[in-house]
Structure formats: C-alpha cells, structure tokens
mmCIF file of C-alpha atoms in Angstrom:
data_model
loop_
_atom_site.group_PDB
_atom_site.id
_atom_site.type_symbol
_atom_site.label_atom_id
_atom_site.label_comp_id
_atom_site.label_asym_id
_atom_site.label_seq_id
_atom_site.Cartn_x
_atom_site.Cartn_y
_atom_site.Cartn_z
ATOM 1 C CA MET A 1 1.451 -36.081 -65.518
ATOM 2 C CA ASN A 2 4.483 -33.810 -65.181
ATOM 3 C CA LYS A 3 6.580 -33.272 -62.080
ATOM 4 C CA ASP A 4 4.811 -30.031 -61.152
ATOM 5 C CA THR A 5 1.420 -31.720 -61.322
ATOM 6 C CA LYS A 6 2.628 -34.622 -59.195
ATOM 7 C CA PHE A 7 3.912 -32.158 -56.591
ATOM 8 C CA PHE A 8 0.879 -29.909 -56.436
ATOM 9 C CA THR A 9 -1.842 -32.603 -56.495
ATOM 10 C CA PRO A 10 -1.264 -33.839 -52.910
ATOM 11 C CA MET A 11 -0.814 -30.247 -51.762
ATOM 12 C CA ILE A 12 -4.169 -29.267 -53.268
ATOM 13 C CA LEU A 13 -5.858 -32.269 -51.653
ATOM 14 C CA LEU A 14 -4.330 -31.377 -48.294
ATOM 15 C CA VAL A 15 -5.516 -27.775 -48.575
ATOM 16 C CA LEU A 16 -9.021 -28.934 -49.484
ATOM 17 C CA LEU A 17 -9.140 -31.330 -46.552
ATOM 18 C CA VAL A 18 -8.030 -28.641 -44.107
ATOM 19 C CA HIS A 19 -10.459 -26.147 -45.635
ATOM 20 C CA ASN A 20 -13.380 -28.557 -45.401
ATOM 21 C CA ALA A 21 -12.507 -29.406 -41.816
ATOM 22 C CA LEU A 22 -12.360 -25.751 -40.829
ATOM 23 C CA VAL A 23 -15.563 -24.899 -42.649
ATOM 24 C CA GLY A 24 -17.299 -27.900 -41.121
ATOM 25 C CA CYS A 25 -16.338 -26.810 -37.613
ATOM 26 C CA SER A 26 -16.868 -23.087 -37.956
ATOM 27 C CA SER A 27 -20.152 -23.099 -39.891
ATOM 28 C CA LEU A 28 -21.940 -25.810 -37.898
ATOM 29 C CA ARG A 29 -24.891 -24.220 -36.131
ATOM 30 C CA THR A 30 -26.469 -25.447 -32.908
ATOM 31 C CA ASP A 31 -30.058 -25.492 -34.138
ATOM 32 C CA SER A 32 -32.597 -28.128 -35.171
ATOM 33 C CA SER A 33 -31.080 -28.459 -38.649
ATOM 34 C CA ASN A 34 -27.953 -30.013 -37.099
ATOM 35 C CA ALA A 35 -29.572 -32.020 -34.314
ATOM 36 C CA ARG A 36 -28.475 -35.224 -36.057
ATOM 37 C CA LEU A 37 -24.801 -34.167 -36.091
ATOM 38 C CA MET A 38 -24.216 -32.213 -32.899
ATOM 39 C CA ALA A 39 -24.759 -32.747 -29.191
ATOM 40 C CA THR A 40 -25.386 -29.686 -27.027
ATOM 41 C CA ALA A 41 -24.844 -29.066 -23.325
ATOM 42 C CA GLN A 42 -26.321 -26.682 -20.774
ATOM 43 C CA VAL A 43 -22.914 -25.442 -19.602
ATOM 44 C CA PRO A 44 -19.332 -25.731 -20.914
ATOM 45 C CA VAL A 45 -17.301 -28.653 -19.579
ATOM 46 C CA PRO A 46 -14.390 -27.365 -17.439
ATOM 47 C CA THR A 47 -10.969 -27.942 -18.989
ATOM 48 C CA GLY A 48 -7.448 -27.182 -17.886
ATOM 49 C CA TYR A 49 -4.692 -24.922 -19.147
ATOM 50 C CA LEU A 50 -1.217 -25.655 -20.409
ATOM 51 C CA LEU A 51 0.974 -26.487 -17.427
ATOM 52 C CA SER A 52 2.674 -23.278 -16.307
ATOM 53 C CA THR A 53 4.158 -21.635 -13.230
ATOM 54 C CA GLN A 54 3.410 -18.547 -11.164
ATOM 55 C CA PRO A 55 5.833 -16.929 -8.682
ATOM 56 C CA LYS A 56 5.062 -16.897 -4.984
ATOM 57 C CA MET A 57 5.872 -13.927 -2.757
ATOM 58 C CA GLN A 58 7.277 -14.946 0.596
ATOM 59 C CA ALA A 59 10.387 -12.811 1.120
ATOM 60 C CA LEU A 60 11.337 -9.143 1.179
ATOM 61 C CA GLN A 61 13.651 -9.797 -1.758
ATOM 62 C CA HIS A 62 10.629 -10.765 -3.856
ATOM 63 C CA TRP A 63 9.134 -7.313 -3.252
ATOM 64 C CA ASP A 64 12.444 -5.739 -4.193
ATOM 65 C CA ASN A 65 12.587 -7.786 -7.409
ATOM 66 C CA LEU A 66 9.178 -6.429 -8.425
ATOM 67 C CA ALA A 67 10.306 -2.871 -7.715
ATOM 68 C CA ALA A 68 13.443 -3.436 -9.803
ATOM 69 C CA LYS A 69 11.372 -4.656 -12.763
ATOM 70 C CA VAL A 70 8.952 -1.729 -12.580
ATOM 71 C CA ALA A 71 11.791 0.789 -12.277
ATOM 72 C CA GLU A 72 13.705 -0.724 -15.195
ATOM 73 C CA HIS A 73 10.777 -0.865 -17.612
ATOM 74 C CA GLY A 74 9.403 2.451 -16.394
ATOM 75 C CA SER A 75 12.734 4.208 -16.963
ATOM 76 C CA LYS A 76 12.791 2.893 -20.541
ATOM 77 C CA ALA A 77 9.295 4.278 -21.118
ATOM 78 C CA LEU A 78 10.344 7.661 -19.753
ATOM 79 C CA GLY A 79 13.344 7.658 -22.087
ATOM 80 C CA HIS A 80 10.940 7.130 -24.984
ATOM 81 C CA PHE A 81 8.467 9.869 -24.028
ATOM 82 C CA PHE A 82 11.023 12.315 -22.625
ATOM 83 C CA PRO A 83 14.319 11.695 -24.456
ATOM 84 C CA GLN A 84 15.648 15.055 -23.246
ATOM 85 C CA GLY A 85 14.734 14.316 -19.629
ATOM 86 C CA GLY A 86 13.652 17.186 -17.436
ATOM 87 C CA VAL A 87 10.699 15.431 -15.770
ATOM 88 C CA ALA A 88 10.907 13.819 -12.329
ATOM 89 C CA VAL A 89 8.860 10.963 -10.851
ATOM 90 C CA PHE A 90 6.776 11.310 -7.701
ATOM 91 C CA VAL A 91 6.134 8.086 -5.775
ATOM 92 C CA PRO A 92 3.241 8.576 -3.322
ATOM 93 C CA GLN A 93 2.737 6.336 -0.325
ATOM 94 C CA ALA A 94 0.392 3.573 -1.503
ATOM 95 C CA GLY A 95 -0.814 2.684 1.984
ATOM 96 C CA HIS A 96 0.435 1.723 5.411
ATOM 97 C CA THR A 97 0.865 -2.019 4.950
ATOM 98 C CA PRO A 98 4.350 -3.556 5.197
ATOM 99 C CA PHE A 99 4.235 -4.286 1.462
ATOM 100 C CA ALA A 100 3.250 -0.739 0.500
ATOM 101 C CA LYS A 101 5.968 0.824 2.642
ATOM 102 C CA ALA A 102 8.752 -1.529 1.545
ATOM 103 C CA LEU A 103 7.794 -1.406 -2.130
ATOM 104 C CA ARG A 104 7.878 2.403 -2.167
ATOM 105 C CA GLU A 105 11.360 2.472 -0.662
ATOM 106 C CA SER A 106 12.601 -0.095 -3.182
ATOM 107 C CA LEU A 107 11.010 1.814 -6.069
ATOM 108 C CA LEU A 108 12.809 5.000 -5.049
ATOM 109 C CA THR A 109 16.104 3.141 -4.741
ATOM 110 C CA HIS A 110 15.865 1.497 -8.155
ATOM 111 C CA LEU A 111 14.599 4.626 -9.910
ATOM 112 C CA VAL A 112 17.641 6.530 -8.676
ATOM 113 C CA ALA A 113 19.864 3.625 -9.765
ATOM 114 C CA TYR A 114 18.474 3.952 -13.312
ATOM 115 C CA GLY A 115 19.130 7.681 -13.330
ATOM 116 C CA VAL A 116 15.493 8.724 -12.955
ATOM 117 C CA PRO A 117 15.084 11.906 -10.875
ATOM 118 C CA THR A 118 12.483 11.703 -8.108
ATOM 119 C CA ALA A 119 10.247 14.547 -6.960
ATOM 120 C CA PRO A 120 9.153 15.416 -3.402
ATOM 121 C CA SER A 121 5.681 16.519 -4.582
ATOM 122 C CA PRO A 122 3.311 15.640 -7.437
ATOM 123 C CA GLU A 123 3.216 19.117 -9.028
ATOM 124 C CA GLY A 124 4.481 18.860 -12.613
ATOM 125 C CA ALA A 125 5.852 15.359 -12.017
ATOM 126 C CA ILE A 126 5.144 11.913 -13.385
ATOM 127 C CA ILE A 127 3.125 9.934 -10.830
ATOM 128 C CA LEU A 128 4.039 6.324 -10.050
ATOM 129 C CA GLU A 129 0.920 4.812 -8.516
ATOM 130 C CA VAL A 130 0.659 1.303 -7.081
ATOM 131 C CA ASN A 131 -2.466 -0.590 -6.014
ATOM 132 C CA VAL A 132 -2.948 -4.154 -4.842
ATOM 133 C CA ASN A 133 -5.850 -6.541 -5.394
ATOM 134 C CA PHE A 134 -6.015 -9.514 -3.024
ATOM 135 C CA LEU A 135 -7.970 -12.681 -3.727
ATOM 136 C CA ALA A 136 -8.498 -15.624 -1.375
ATOM 137 C CA HIS A 137 -9.515 -18.915 -3.014
ATOM 138 C CA ALA A 138 -11.636 -21.771 -1.764
ATOM 139 C CA ARG A 139 -10.231 -24.178 -4.327
ATOM 140 C CA THR A 140 -12.036 -27.338 -5.410
ATOM 141 C CA LEU A 141 -9.285 -29.083 -7.359
ATOM 142 C CA THR A 142 -9.910 -32.561 -8.720
ATOM 143 C CA LYS A 143 -7.084 -34.726 -7.389
ATOM 144 C CA THR A 144 -6.000 -38.268 -8.114
ATOM 145 C CA ALA A 145 -3.443 -40.533 -6.490
ATOM 146 C CA GLU A 146 -1.499 -40.801 -9.752
ATOM 147 C CA GLY A 147 -1.182 -37.026 -10.124
ATOM 148 C CA VAL A 148 -2.729 -37.059 -13.613
ATOM 149 C CA ARG A 149 -6.307 -37.371 -14.812
ATOM 150 C CA MET A 150 -7.806 -37.429 -18.281
ATOM 151 C CA SER A 151 -9.733 -34.360 -19.378
ATOM 152 C CA LEU A 152 -11.437 -33.162 -22.549
ATOM 153 C CA GLU A 153 -9.194 -31.347 -24.986
ATOM 154 C CA PRO A 154 -9.732 -27.553 -24.653
ATOM 155 C CA GLY A 155 -11.914 -26.166 -27.435
ATOM 156 C CA PHE A 156 -13.473 -29.553 -28.221
ATOM 157 C CA ARG A 157 -17.077 -29.781 -29.471
ATOM 158 C CA GLN A 158 -18.998 -33.050 -29.291
ATOM 159 C CA LEU A 159 -20.232 -34.156 -32.725
ATOM 160 C CA LYS A 160 -22.078 -37.152 -34.131
ATOM 161 C CA ASP A 161 -21.334 -39.174 -37.243
ATOM 162 C CA ASP A 162 -23.764 -39.729 -40.112
ATOM 163 C CA GLN A 163 -25.390 -42.601 -38.219
ATOM 164 C CA GLY A 164 -26.057 -40.376 -35.203
ATOM 165 C CA ALA A 165 -23.411 -41.976 -32.989
ATOM 166 C CA TYR A 166 -21.129 -39.816 -30.879
ATOM 167 C CA ARG A 167 -17.608 -39.429 -32.198
ATOM 168 C CA PRO A 168 -14.712 -40.465 -29.915
ATOM 169 C CA LEU A 169 -13.776 -37.918 -27.275
ATOM 170 C CA PRO A 170 -10.305 -36.344 -27.641
ATOM 171 C CA LEU A 171 -8.698 -36.633 -24.207
ATOM 172 C CA VAL A 172 -5.556 -35.024 -22.813
ATOM 173 C CA ALA A 173 -3.652 -35.673 -19.592
ATOM 174 C CA GLU A 174 -4.248 -32.999 -16.951
ATOM 175 C CA GLU A 175 -1.979 -32.589 -13.931
ATOM 176 C CA SER A 176 -3.869 -33.222 -10.731
ATOM 177 C CA GLY A 177 -2.630 -33.543 -7.201
ATOM 178 C CA GLN A 178 1.112 -33.909 -7.692
ATOM 179 C CA PHE A 179 1.776 -30.180 -8.059
ATOM 180 C CA SER A 180 -1.542 -28.611 -7.058
ATOM 181 C CA ALA A 181 -1.588 -30.045 -3.533
ATOM 182 C CA GLN A 182 0.647 -27.253 -2.234
ATOM 183 C CA THR A 183 -0.949 -24.433 -4.233
ATOM 184 C CA PRO A 184 -1.348 -21.345 -1.984
ATOM 185 C CA ASP A 185 -4.909 -20.228 -1.327
ATOM 186 C CA GLY A 186 -4.215 -16.524 -1.869
ATOM 187 C CA GLU A 187 -3.137 -14.362 -4.812
ATOM 188 C CA ILE A 188 -2.322 -10.699 -5.316
ATOM 189 C CA GLN A 189 -2.280 -8.527 -8.409
ATOM 190 C CA VAL A 190 0.102 -5.578 -8.099
ATOM 191 C CA ASN A 191 -0.648 -2.790 -10.592
ATOM 192 C CA SER A 192 2.022 -0.128 -11.142
ATOM 193 C CA SER A 193 1.367 2.891 -13.374
ATOM 194 C CA PHE A 194 3.466 5.821 -14.576
ATOM 195 C CA THR A 195 1.005 8.615 -15.435
ATOM 196 C CA TYR A 196 1.562 12.158 -16.654
ATOM 197 C CA GLN A 197 -1.203 14.723 -17.125
ATOM 198 C CA GLY A 198 -3.840 12.004 -17.195
ATOM 199 C CA SER A 199 -2.050 9.708 -19.669
ATOM 200 C CA TYR A 200 -0.415 6.342 -19.031
ATOM 201 C CA LEU A 201 3.270 6.211 -19.925
ATOM 202 C CA TYR A 202 3.873 2.710 -18.566
ATOM 203 C CA ARG A 203 1.816 0.111 -16.729
ATOM 204 C CA ASP A 204 2.605 -3.264 -15.205
ATOM 205 C CA SER A 205 0.221 -5.831 -13.712
ATOM 206 C CA SER A 206 2.039 -8.664 -11.948
ATOM 207 C CA ILE A 207 0.348 -11.640 -10.280
ATOM 208 C CA PHE A 208 1.783 -13.671 -7.406
ATOM 209 C CA TYR A 209 0.755 -16.432 -5.062
ATOM 210 C CA VAL A 210 0.690 -15.535 -1.361
ATOM 211 C CA GLU A 211 -0.469 -17.373 1.721
ATOM 212 C CA SER A 212 -3.802 -16.078 3.009
ATOM 213 C CA ALA A 213 -2.227 -15.863 6.469
ATOM 214 C CA GLN A 214 -0.074 -13.029 5.065
ATOM 215 C CA TRP A 215 -3.134 -10.965 4.135
ATOM 216 C CA PRO A 216 -2.181 -8.143 6.576
ATOM 217 C CA HIS A 217 1.056 -7.618 4.620
ATOM 218 C CA TYR A 218 -0.929 -6.467 1.589
ATOM 219 C CA VAL A 219 -4.373 -5.283 2.715
ATOM 220 C CA GLU A 220 -5.071 -2.346 5.030
ATOM 221 C CA GLN A 221 -6.363 -3.497 8.416
ATOM 222 C CA PRO A 222 -8.457 -1.482 10.908
ATOM 223 C CA PRO A 223 -6.339 -0.073 13.744
ATOM 224 C CA PRO A 224 -6.277 -2.052 17.013
ATOM 225 C CA GLY A 225 -9.264 -1.240 19.192
ATOM 226 C CA ALA A 226 -11.227 0.265 16.331
ATOM 227 C CA VAL A 227 -14.977 0.065 16.785
ATOM 228 C CA GLN A 228 -16.991 -1.185 13.840
ATOM 229 C CA LEU A 229 -20.056 1.031 13.465
ATOM 230 C CA LYS A 230 -23.401 -0.422 12.466
ATOM 231 C CA LYS A 231 -26.184 1.487 10.761
ATOM 232 C CA PHE A 232 -29.843 0.991 11.640
ATOM 233 C CA SER A 233 -32.897 2.330 9.860
ATOM 234 C CA LEU A 234 -36.008 3.462 11.736
ATOM 235 C CA VAL A 235 -39.256 2.720 9.988
ATOM 236 C CA ASN A 236 -42.568 4.219 11.086
ATOM 237 C CA LYS A 237 -45.473 1.811 10.861
#
C-alpha cells in the first residue's frame, strides 16, 4: 500500500460514515415500515435557542440610537439608488405617542447630519415610514434554583436500535432562571422603510424589550374622557 492509499483510505471511510449517517437521518420515514426504529410524538418537544441578548429600550437615548442607525443605513441606500442626489426624504408623523414624536425629530436630525435633504411634503420625495408592533407576553418560563436545566438537543429525533430499545437522549444545558428572571414582559418591533414610487429602497426591522407599563409610549391611546361606543343588533323574532 503506497502513501497515497494510506492517506485516502481513512478519508474515504470517514466520508462513507458521514454519508450513511446523513442518509439514515434524512431518508427515515415515519410510517409503519420504520415503527421498529423510530418513536413518534403528537407534538414537537420544546427546545431552547443559543444564548443571546436583546436590547431593552428605557431611555430617550435608545430611541435616538435607533434613529441614527436608520439614518446611516438609509443614507447609504440612497447613495446607491441616487448617486447623483436630487431626491429629498419626507418623514411623516408616525403617530402622536411620545416615541413617534421623538423618533421623527431624531430621524430628521440624523438625516441632515448625513447630508440627506429633507422635504416638507411627500410629492416627488422618498417616504420614510415608521410603524410599531407591540407585544405583551404572559411568559411561562421553566426555572430552576441552579439557573440551568437539561433539555433535548434542538433538531433531535428519537430513534430505536435494532433491538427496539430507545437510543440515549442527547441533552444540552439550557439557561433557566439566572438570566430570565428579569426578562421584561413586553416587546416592540420598529419597522422603518424608505420607499419611492411604490418600491422599497431600504428597510429595517428592529426588536427591543420594553416594560409593559410603558405601553402608552409606543401605542396610541384613546383621548381622556373618550366614550367607547358599543354596537347592538336588533333581531325580529
């Protein structure tokens, strides 16, 4: 056996093993022909995600930071579509909430700082539209005193061996309690779009934690003293 053969033999075996493993996982069907090898379930087992972070909005500066990001990336998009310039940006009022008012002012300030002309009306201008989606959670997080619990590996499928016995479960450590205890119960998604003649030139969707008590900062509220009307239907019998 020459040197090349000695080198390639283990490589070929490794490739075959990986190939067989992939084929075995991908081609296994959940029908009666595989009842001896696979266990099924009525619903997927919940698993976690890789530990990550998400910013929380709780200061006016945070709103200004978002406006700065949108203005910076938006100005780059305008430079791509309109390298010669000549088109201004109109920023309409996105509502009457404190967030909508402050964000618009910050957007105008940062657009001007990046050399983007702003327009007083939408005619012939690029439109910078902003909308906010608010979500309040009723979280049911599984917590432990240690801060970590064992969970099934994401993407795992329960199989059986040739004797019909379940194979060992692959478990991973999932953060629980130590960091999630102070997780805010509200989130917002802020969508910012630069549009021109019906086409998107730039779009940003940013997600933040917020406290649900700050809902009025982001969602339009009925004016004080407003009367909620109820509709009734009259049915002849």
